[in-house]
CSV table of C-alpha atoms and ligand atoms in Angstrom, one decimal:
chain,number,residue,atom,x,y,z
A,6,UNK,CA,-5.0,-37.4,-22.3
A,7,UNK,CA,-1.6,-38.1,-20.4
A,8,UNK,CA,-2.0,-39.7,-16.4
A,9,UNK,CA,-4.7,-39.5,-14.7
A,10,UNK,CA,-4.9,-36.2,-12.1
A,11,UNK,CA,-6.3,-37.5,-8.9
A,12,UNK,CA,-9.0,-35.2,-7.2
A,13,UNK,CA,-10.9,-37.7,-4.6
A,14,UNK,CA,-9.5,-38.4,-1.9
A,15,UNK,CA,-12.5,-37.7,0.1
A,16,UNK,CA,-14.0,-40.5,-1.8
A,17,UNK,CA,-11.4,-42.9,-0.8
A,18,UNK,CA,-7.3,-42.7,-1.3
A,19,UNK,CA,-4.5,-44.3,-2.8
A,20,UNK,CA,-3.1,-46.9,-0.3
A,21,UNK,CA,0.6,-46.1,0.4
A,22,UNK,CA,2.8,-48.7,-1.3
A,23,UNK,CA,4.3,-49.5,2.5
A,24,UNK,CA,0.4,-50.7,3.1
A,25,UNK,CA,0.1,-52.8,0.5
A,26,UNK,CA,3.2,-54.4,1.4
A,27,UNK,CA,2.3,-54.9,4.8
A,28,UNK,CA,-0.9,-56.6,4.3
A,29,UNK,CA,0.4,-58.6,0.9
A,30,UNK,CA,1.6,-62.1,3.3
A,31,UNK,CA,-1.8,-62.2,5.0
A,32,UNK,CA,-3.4,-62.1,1.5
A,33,UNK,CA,-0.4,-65.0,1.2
A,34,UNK,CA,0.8,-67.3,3.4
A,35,UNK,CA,-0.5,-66.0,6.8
A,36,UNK,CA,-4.0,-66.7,6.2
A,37,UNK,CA,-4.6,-68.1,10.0
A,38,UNK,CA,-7.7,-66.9,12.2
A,39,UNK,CA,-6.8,-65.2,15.1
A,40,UNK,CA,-9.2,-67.1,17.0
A,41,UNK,CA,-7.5,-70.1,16.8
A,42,UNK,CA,-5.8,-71.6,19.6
A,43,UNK,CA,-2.8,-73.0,17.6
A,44,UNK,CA,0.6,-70.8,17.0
A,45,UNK,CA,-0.3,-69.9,13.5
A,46,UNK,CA,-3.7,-68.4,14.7
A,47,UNK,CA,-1.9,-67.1,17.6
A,48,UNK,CA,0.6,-65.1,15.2
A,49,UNK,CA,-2.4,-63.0,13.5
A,50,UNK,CA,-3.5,-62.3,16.9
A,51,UNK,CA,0.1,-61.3,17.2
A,52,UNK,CA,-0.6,-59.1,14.3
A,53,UNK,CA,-4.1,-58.1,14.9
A,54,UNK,CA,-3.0,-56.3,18.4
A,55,UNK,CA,0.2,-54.7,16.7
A,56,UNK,CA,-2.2,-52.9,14.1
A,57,UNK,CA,-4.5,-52.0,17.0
A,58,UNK,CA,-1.8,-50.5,19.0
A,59,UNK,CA,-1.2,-48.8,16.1
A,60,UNK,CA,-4.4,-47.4,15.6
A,61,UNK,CA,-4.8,-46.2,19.5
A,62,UNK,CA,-1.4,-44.7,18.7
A,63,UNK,CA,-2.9,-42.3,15.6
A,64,UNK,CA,-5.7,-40.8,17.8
A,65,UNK,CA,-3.9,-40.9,21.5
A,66,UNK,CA,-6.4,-43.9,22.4
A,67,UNK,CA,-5.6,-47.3,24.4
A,68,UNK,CA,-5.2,-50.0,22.6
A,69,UNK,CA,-8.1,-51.5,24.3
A,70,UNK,CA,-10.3,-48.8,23.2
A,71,UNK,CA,-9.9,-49.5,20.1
A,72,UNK,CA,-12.8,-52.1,18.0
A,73,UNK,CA,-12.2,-52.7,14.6
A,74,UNK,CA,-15.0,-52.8,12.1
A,75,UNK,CA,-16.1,-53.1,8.4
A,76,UNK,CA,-15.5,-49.1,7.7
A,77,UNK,CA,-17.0,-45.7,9.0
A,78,UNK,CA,-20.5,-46.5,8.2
A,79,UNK,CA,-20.5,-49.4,10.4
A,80,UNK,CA,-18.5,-47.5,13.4
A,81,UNK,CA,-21.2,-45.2,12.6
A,82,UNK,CA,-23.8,-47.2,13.2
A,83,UNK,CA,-22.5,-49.0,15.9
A,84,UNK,CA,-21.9,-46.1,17.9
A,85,UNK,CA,-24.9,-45.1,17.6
A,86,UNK,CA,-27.2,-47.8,17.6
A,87,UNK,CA,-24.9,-49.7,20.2
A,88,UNK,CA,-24.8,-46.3,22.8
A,89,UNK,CA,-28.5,-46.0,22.9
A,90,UNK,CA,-29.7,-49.5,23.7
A,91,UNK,CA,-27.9,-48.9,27.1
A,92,UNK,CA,-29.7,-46.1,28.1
A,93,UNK,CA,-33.0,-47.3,27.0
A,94,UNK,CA,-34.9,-44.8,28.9
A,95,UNK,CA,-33.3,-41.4,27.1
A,96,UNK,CA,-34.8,-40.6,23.9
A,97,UNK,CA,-33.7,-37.8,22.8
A,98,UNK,CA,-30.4,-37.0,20.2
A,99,UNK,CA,-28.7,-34.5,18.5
A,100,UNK,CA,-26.8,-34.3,15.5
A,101,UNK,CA,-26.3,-31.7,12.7
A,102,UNK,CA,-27.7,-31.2,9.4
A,103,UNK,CA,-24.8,-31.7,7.3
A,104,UNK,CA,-23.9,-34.9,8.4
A,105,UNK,CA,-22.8,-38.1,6.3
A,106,UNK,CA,-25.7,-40.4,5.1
A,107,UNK,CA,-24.6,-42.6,7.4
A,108,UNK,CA,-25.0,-40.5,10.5
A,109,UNK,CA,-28.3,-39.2,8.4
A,110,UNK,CA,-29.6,-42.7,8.1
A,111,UNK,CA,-29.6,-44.1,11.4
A,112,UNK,CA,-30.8,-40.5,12.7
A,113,UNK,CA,-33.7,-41.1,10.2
A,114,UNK,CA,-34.6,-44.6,11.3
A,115,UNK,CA,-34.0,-43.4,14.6
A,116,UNK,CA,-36.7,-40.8,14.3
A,117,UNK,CA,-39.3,-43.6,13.1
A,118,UNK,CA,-38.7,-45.8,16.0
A,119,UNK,CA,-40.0,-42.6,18.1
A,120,UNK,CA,-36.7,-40.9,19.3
A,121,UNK,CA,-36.6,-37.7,19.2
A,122,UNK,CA,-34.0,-36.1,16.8
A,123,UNK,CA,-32.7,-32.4,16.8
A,124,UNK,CA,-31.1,-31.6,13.7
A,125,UNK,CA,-28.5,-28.5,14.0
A,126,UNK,CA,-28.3,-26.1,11.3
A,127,UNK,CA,-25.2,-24.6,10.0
A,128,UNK,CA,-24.3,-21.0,9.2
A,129,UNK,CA,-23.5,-19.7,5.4
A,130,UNK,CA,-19.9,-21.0,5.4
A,131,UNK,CA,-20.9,-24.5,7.3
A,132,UNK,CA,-20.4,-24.1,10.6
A,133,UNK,CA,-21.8,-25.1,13.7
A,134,UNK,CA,-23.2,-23.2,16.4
A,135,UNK,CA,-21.6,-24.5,19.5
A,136,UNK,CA,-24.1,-22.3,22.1
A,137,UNK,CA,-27.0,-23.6,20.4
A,138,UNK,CA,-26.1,-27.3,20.7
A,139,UNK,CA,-25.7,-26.9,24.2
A,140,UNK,CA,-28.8,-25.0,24.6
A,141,UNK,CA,-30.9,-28.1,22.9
A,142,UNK,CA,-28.6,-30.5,25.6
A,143,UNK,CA,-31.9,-31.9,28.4
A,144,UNK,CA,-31.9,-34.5,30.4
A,145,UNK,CA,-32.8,-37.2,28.5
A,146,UNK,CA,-30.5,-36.6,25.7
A,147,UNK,CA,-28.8,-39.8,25.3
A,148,UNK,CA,-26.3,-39.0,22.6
A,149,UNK,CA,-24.8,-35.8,20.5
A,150,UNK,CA,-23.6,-37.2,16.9
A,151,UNK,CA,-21.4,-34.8,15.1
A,152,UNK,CA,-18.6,-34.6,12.4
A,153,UNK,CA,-15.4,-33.5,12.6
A,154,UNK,CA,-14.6,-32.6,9.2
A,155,UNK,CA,-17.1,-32.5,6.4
A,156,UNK,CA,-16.7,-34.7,3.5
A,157,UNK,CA,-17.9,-32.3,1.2
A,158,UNK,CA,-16.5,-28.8,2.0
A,159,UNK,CA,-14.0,-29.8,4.4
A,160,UNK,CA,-15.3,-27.7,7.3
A,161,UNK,CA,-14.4,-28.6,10.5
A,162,UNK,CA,-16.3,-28.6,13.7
A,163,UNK,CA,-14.8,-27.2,17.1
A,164,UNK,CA,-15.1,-30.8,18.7
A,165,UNK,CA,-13.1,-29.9,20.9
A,166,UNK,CA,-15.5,-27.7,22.8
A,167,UNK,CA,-18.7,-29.7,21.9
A,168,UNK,CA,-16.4,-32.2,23.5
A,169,UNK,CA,-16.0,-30.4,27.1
A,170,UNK,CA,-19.5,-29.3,26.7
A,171,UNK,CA,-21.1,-32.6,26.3
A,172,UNK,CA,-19.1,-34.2,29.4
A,173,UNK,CA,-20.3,-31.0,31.7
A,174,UNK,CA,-23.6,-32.1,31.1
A,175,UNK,CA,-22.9,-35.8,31.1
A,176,UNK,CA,-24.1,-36.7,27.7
A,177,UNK,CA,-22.4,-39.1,25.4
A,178,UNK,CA,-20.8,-37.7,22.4
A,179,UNK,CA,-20.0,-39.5,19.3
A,180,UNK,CA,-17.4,-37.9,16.5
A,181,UNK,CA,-17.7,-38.9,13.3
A,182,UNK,CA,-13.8,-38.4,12.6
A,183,UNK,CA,-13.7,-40.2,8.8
A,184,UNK,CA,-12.4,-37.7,6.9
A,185,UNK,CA,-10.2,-35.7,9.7
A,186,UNK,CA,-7.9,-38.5,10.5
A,187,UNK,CA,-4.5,-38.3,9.2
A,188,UNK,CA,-5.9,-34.4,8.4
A,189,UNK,CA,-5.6,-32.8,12.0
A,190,UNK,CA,-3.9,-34.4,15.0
A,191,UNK,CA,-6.9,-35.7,16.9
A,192,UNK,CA,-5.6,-36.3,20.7
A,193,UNK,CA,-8.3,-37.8,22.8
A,194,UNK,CA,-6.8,-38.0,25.8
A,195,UNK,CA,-7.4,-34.2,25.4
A,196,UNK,CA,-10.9,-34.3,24.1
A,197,UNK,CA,-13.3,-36.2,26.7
A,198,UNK,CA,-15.1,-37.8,23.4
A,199,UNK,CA,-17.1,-41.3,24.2
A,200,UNK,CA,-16.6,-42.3,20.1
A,201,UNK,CA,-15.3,-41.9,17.6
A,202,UNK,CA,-15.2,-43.7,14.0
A,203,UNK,CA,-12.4,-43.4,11.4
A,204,UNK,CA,-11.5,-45.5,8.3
A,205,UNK,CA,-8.8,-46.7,7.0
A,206,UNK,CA,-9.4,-45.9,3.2
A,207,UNK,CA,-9.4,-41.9,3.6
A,208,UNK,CA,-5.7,-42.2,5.0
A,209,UNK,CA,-3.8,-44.1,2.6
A,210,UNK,CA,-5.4,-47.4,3.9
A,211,UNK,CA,-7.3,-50.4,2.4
A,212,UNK,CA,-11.2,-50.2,2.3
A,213,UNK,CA,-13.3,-51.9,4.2
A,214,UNK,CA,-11.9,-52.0,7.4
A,215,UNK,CA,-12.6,-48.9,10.3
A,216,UNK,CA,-12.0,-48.4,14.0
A,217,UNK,CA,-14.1,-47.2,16.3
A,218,UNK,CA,-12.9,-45.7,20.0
A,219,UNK,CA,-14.9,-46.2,22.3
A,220,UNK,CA,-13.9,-44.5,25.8
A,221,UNK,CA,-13.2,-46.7,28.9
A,222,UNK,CA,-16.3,-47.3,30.7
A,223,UNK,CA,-18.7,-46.4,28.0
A,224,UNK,CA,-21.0,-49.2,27.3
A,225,UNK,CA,-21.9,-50.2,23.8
A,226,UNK,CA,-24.0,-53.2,22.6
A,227,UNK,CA,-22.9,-54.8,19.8
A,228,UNK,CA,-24.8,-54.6,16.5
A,229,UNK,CA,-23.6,-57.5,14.9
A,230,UNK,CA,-24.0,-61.0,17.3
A,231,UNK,CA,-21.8,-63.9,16.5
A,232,UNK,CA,-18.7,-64.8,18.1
A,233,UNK,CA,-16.7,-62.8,20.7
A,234,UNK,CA,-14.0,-61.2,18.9
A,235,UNK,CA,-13.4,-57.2,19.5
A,236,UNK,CA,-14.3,-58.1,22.9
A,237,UNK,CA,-17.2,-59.3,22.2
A,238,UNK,CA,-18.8,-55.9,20.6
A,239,UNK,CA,-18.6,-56.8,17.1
A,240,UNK,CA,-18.6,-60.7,16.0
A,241,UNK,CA,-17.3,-61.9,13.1
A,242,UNK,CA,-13.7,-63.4,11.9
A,243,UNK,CA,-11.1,-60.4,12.1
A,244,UNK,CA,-10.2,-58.9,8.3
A,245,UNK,CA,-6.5,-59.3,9.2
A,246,UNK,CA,-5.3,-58.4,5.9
A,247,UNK,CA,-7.1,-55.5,6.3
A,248,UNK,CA,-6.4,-55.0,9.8
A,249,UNK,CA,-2.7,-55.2,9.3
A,250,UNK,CA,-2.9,-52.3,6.3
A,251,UNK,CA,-5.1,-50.2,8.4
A,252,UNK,CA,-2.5,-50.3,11.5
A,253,UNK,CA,0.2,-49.3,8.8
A,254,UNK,CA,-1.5,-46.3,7.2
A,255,UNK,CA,-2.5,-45.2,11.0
A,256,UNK,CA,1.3,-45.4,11.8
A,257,UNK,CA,2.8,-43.5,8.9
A,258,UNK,CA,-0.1,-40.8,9.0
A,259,UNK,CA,1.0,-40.3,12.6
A,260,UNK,CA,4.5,-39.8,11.7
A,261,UNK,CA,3.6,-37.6,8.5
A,262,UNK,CA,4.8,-34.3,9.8
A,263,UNK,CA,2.9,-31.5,9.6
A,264,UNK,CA,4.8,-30.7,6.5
A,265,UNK,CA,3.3,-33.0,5.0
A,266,UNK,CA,-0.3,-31.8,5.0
A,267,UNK,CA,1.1,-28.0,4.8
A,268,UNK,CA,1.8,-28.7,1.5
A,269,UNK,CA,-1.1,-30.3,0.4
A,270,UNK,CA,-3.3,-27.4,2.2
A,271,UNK,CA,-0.9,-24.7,-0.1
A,272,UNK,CA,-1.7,-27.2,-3.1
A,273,UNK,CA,-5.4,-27.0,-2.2
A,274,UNK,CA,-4.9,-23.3,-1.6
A,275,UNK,CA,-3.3,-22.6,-5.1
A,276,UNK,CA,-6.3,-24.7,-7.2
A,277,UNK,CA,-8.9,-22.5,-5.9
A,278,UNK,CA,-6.8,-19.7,-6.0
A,279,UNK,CA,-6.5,-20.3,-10.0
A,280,UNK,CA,-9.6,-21.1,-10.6
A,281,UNK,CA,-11.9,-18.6,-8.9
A,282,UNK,CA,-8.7,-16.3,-10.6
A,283,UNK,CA,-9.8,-17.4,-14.2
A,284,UNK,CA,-13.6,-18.2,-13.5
A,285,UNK,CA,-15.6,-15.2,-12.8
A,286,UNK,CA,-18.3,-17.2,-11.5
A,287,UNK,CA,-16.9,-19.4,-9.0
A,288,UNK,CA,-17.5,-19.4,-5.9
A,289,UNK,CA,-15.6,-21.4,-2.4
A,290,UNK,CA,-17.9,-22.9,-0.8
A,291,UNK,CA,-17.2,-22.9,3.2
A,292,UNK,CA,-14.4,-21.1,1.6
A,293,UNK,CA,-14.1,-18.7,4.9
A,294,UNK,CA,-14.3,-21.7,7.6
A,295,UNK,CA,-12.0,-23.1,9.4
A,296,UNK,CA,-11.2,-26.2,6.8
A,297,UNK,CA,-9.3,-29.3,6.3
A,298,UNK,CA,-6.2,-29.4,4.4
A,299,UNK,CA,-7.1,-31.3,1.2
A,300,UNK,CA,-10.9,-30.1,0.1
A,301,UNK,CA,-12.4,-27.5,-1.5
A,302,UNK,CA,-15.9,-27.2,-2.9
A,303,UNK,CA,-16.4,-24.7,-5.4
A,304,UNK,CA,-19.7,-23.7,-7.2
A,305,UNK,CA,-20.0,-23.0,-10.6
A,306,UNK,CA,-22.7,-20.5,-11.0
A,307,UNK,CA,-25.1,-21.5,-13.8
A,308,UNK,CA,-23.6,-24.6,-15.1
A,309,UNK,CA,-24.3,-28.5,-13.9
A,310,UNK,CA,-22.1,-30.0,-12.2
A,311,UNK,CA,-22.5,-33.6,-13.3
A,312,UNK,CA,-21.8,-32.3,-16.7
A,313,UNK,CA,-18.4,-30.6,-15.3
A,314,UNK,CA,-17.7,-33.8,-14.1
A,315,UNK,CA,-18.0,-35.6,-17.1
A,316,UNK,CA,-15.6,-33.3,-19.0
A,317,UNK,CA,-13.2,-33.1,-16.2
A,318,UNK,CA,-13.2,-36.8,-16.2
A,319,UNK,CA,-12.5,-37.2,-20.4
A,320,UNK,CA,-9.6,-34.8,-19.2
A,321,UNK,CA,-8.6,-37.3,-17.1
A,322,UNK,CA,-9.5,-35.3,-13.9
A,323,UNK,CA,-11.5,-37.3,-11.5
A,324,UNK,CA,-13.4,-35.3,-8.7
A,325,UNK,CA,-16.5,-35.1,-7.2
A,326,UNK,CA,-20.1,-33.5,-7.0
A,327,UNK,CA,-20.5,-33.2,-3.3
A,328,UNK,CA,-21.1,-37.1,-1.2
A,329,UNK,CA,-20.3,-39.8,-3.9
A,330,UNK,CA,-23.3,-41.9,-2.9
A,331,UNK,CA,-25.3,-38.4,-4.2
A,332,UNK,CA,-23.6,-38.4,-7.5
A,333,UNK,CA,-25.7,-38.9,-10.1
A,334,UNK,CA,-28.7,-37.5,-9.0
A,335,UNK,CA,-29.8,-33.7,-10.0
A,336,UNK,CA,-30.6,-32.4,-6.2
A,337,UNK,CA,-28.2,-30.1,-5.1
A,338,UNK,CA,-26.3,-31.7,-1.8
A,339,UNK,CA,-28.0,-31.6,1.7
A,340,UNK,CA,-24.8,-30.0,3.1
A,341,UNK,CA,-25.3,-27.1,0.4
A,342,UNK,CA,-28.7,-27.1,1.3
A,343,UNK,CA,-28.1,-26.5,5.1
A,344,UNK,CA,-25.7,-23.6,4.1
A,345,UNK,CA,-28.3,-22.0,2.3
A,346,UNK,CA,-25.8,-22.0,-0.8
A,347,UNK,CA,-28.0,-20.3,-3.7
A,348,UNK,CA,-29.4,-23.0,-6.0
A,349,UNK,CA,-27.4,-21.6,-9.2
A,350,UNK,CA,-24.1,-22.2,-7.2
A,351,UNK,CA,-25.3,-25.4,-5.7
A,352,UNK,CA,-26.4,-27.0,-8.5
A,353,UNK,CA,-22.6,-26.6,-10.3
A,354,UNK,CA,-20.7,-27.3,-6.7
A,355,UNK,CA,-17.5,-29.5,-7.6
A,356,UNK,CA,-15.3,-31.1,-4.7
A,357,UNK,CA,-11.7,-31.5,-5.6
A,358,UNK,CA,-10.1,-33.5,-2.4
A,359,UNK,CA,-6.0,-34.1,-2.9
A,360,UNK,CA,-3.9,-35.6,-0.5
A,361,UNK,CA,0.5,-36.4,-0.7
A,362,UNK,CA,0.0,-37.9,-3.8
A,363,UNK,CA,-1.0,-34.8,-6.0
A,364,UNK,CA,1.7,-32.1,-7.5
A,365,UNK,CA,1.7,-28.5,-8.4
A,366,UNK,CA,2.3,-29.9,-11.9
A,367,UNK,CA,-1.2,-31.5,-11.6
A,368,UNK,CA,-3.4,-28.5,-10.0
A,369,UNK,CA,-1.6,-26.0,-12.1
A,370,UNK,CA,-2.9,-28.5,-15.5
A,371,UNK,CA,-6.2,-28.4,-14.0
A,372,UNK,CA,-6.3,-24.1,-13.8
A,373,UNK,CA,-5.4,-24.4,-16.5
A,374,UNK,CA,-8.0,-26.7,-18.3
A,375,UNK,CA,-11.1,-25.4,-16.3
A,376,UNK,CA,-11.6,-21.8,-18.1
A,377,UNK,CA,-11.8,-23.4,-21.7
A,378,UNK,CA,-13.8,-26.8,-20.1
A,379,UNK,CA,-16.5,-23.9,-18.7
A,380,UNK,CA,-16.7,-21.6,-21.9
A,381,UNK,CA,-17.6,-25.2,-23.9
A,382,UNK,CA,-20.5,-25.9,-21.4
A,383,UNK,CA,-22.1,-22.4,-20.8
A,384,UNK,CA,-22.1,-22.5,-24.8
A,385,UNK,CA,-23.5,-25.9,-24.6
A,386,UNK,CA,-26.1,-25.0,-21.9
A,387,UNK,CA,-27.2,-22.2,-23.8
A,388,UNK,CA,-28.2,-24.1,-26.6
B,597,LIG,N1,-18.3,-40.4,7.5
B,597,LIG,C1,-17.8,-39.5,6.6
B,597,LIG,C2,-17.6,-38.1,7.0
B,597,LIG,C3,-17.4,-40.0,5.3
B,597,LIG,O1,-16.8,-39.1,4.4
B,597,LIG,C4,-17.5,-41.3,5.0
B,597,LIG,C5,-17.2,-41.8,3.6
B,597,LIG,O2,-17.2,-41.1,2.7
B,597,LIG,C6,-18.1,-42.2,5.9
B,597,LIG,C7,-18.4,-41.7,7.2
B,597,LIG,C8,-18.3,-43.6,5.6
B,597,LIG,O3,-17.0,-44.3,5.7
B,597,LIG,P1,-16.8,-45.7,4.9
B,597,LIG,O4,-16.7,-45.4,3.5
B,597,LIG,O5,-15.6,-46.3,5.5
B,597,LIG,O6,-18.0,-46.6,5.2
């Protein structure tokens, strides 16, 4: 079967060695709390502001802008739930339809608790429809929620402008940024956003750890009560290890030049290239959009794609069939659904996500794996 060819990244991604180096003494010997008032609590404090420094440093933010959390989801939710409870007498939010579950979640429960949710469609290739979100925008709109990159086609949204838009009408905006950090520069000092949640695992960095920005001014209330760390918006003893490897993998993927993710777009560019080359029936999903470097999404007309997953994965190819957390079930993906990706295509969509680590060697192994892998399961699924 030879090594393993590594196709998720949008699921989560290898940490850089200099990451797990960083964090290994604070799995070690620097195992202080940051809260304590001694020196050996006061170093990892030390530490804890370096990494957040750091952080600010990735997306153009202040340090002080910056709160750390348990991932994406919880930045997610935080920035949500937290923004709202301010501005108790505004009920009305708007996100889009092709959102993470997270977003999707909170929008859900939000909905129950008798806000009133306006869910954006997309076009044909994923996009957004800038005009029509500000047309929903009223004045009790208390919060737009959108992506920047989608985590199953890769498509981005022009933040930017939904960014300018949002503060001419004075309505808090909130990007979900998880999987366009380290992807696209994101400069908010040039995009008037209020939030905005990344992770640390989709850029190299250990799981389990997240930042959220929140903009100067902008009041949030905290989620989760206990003691007063982050400035008293989210309580609970700092994950310094974590911390520590997040503020590495934010630095090195602000100084990975744009060469960097060149190549891995030209890598992306030449999978789908060869496959759709050899696969008569494949098809790019969002293929036309404005994308992120690393993703593509292509549907297999006809054929399942759990089942392409499972070969691909004896082959020691591991990717994905749209969100991980929908893997495993036979519904075709709520982003494909939005896109109004016919059901044939839908049903046999496969994400391949690479990132710095992958090789031409590896894409050009999987072209050439996928026509033979196909013609075994159109057999099969023909009985
Ligand atoms: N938002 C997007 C777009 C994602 O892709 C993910 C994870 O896949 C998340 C949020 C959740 O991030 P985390 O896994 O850090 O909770």
């Amino acid at each position: 079967m030879g090594e393993l060819i590594y196709f998720d990244n949008n699921a989560t991604t290898r940490p850089r060695p200099e990451v797990v180096e960083a964090m290994l003494p604070f799995l070690r010997q620097e195992y202080g709390n940051p809260s304590s008032v001694h020196m050996f609590g006061q170093r990892m404090r030390h530490e804890v502001e370096l990494a957040r420094e750091k952080v600010a440093g990735l997306i153009g933010a202040r340090p002080r802008e910056i709160v750390f959390t348990s991932g994406g989801t919880e930045c997610i939710n935080l920035a949500v739930r937290g923004v709202l409870k301010t501005q108790p007498q505004k009920r009305h939010v708007i996100t889009s339809a092709v959102e993470h579950s997270a977003a999707r979640k909170v929008c859900d429960l939000l909905g129950d608790e008798g806000y009133e949710v306006d869910e954006l469609g997309v076009d044909q290739q994923g996009r957004l429809d800038v005009d029509e979100l500000e047309a929903r925008l009223r004045e009790d709109t208390a919060l737009v929620t959108v992506m920047q990159a989608n985590n199953e086609t890769g498509v981005l949204f022009h933040v930017e402008r939904i960014a300018d838009m949002c503060q001419c009408h004075g309505v808090a905006l909130h990007v979900d940024a998880v999987q366009a950090a380290g992807k696209v520069p994101i400069d908010i000092s040039k995009m008037p956003v209020h939030l905005l949640s990344i992770s640390a695992h989709k850029f190299h960095g250990p799981k389990g750890v997240g930042a959220l920005y929140i903009r100067r001014r902008t009041r949030v209330q905290p989620l989760i009560l206990g003691g007063s760390q982050e400035r008293d918006t989210r309580g609970g003893t700092e994950n310094v290890p974590g911390i520590v490897g997040m503020g590495a993998a934010a630095e090195l993927a602000a100084r990975q030049e744009a060469g960097e993710n060149d190549r891995v777009r030209s890598l992306r560019d030449r999978l789908e290239a060869g496959i759709c080359a050899s696969v008569p029936f494949a098809h790019v999903n969002g293929g036309e959009a404005q994308r992120i470097c690393n993703t593509t999404n292509i549907g297999f007309e006809g054929l399942e794609a759990e089942a392409i997953l499972i070969l691909l994965s004896e082959n020691g190819v591991c990717a994905s069939s749209g969100a991980a957390c929908s893997s495993g079930s036979l519904e075709p993906s709520h982003v494909l659904k939005a896109m109004k990706i016919d059901e044939r295509i839908a049903h046999g969509a496969i994400r391949f996500s690479l990132s710095l680590f992958n090789t031409q060697e590896e894409v050009d192994r999987v072209v050439g794996m996928m026509p033979e892998l196909l013609t075994r399961l159109t057999v099969l699924s023909r009985g």
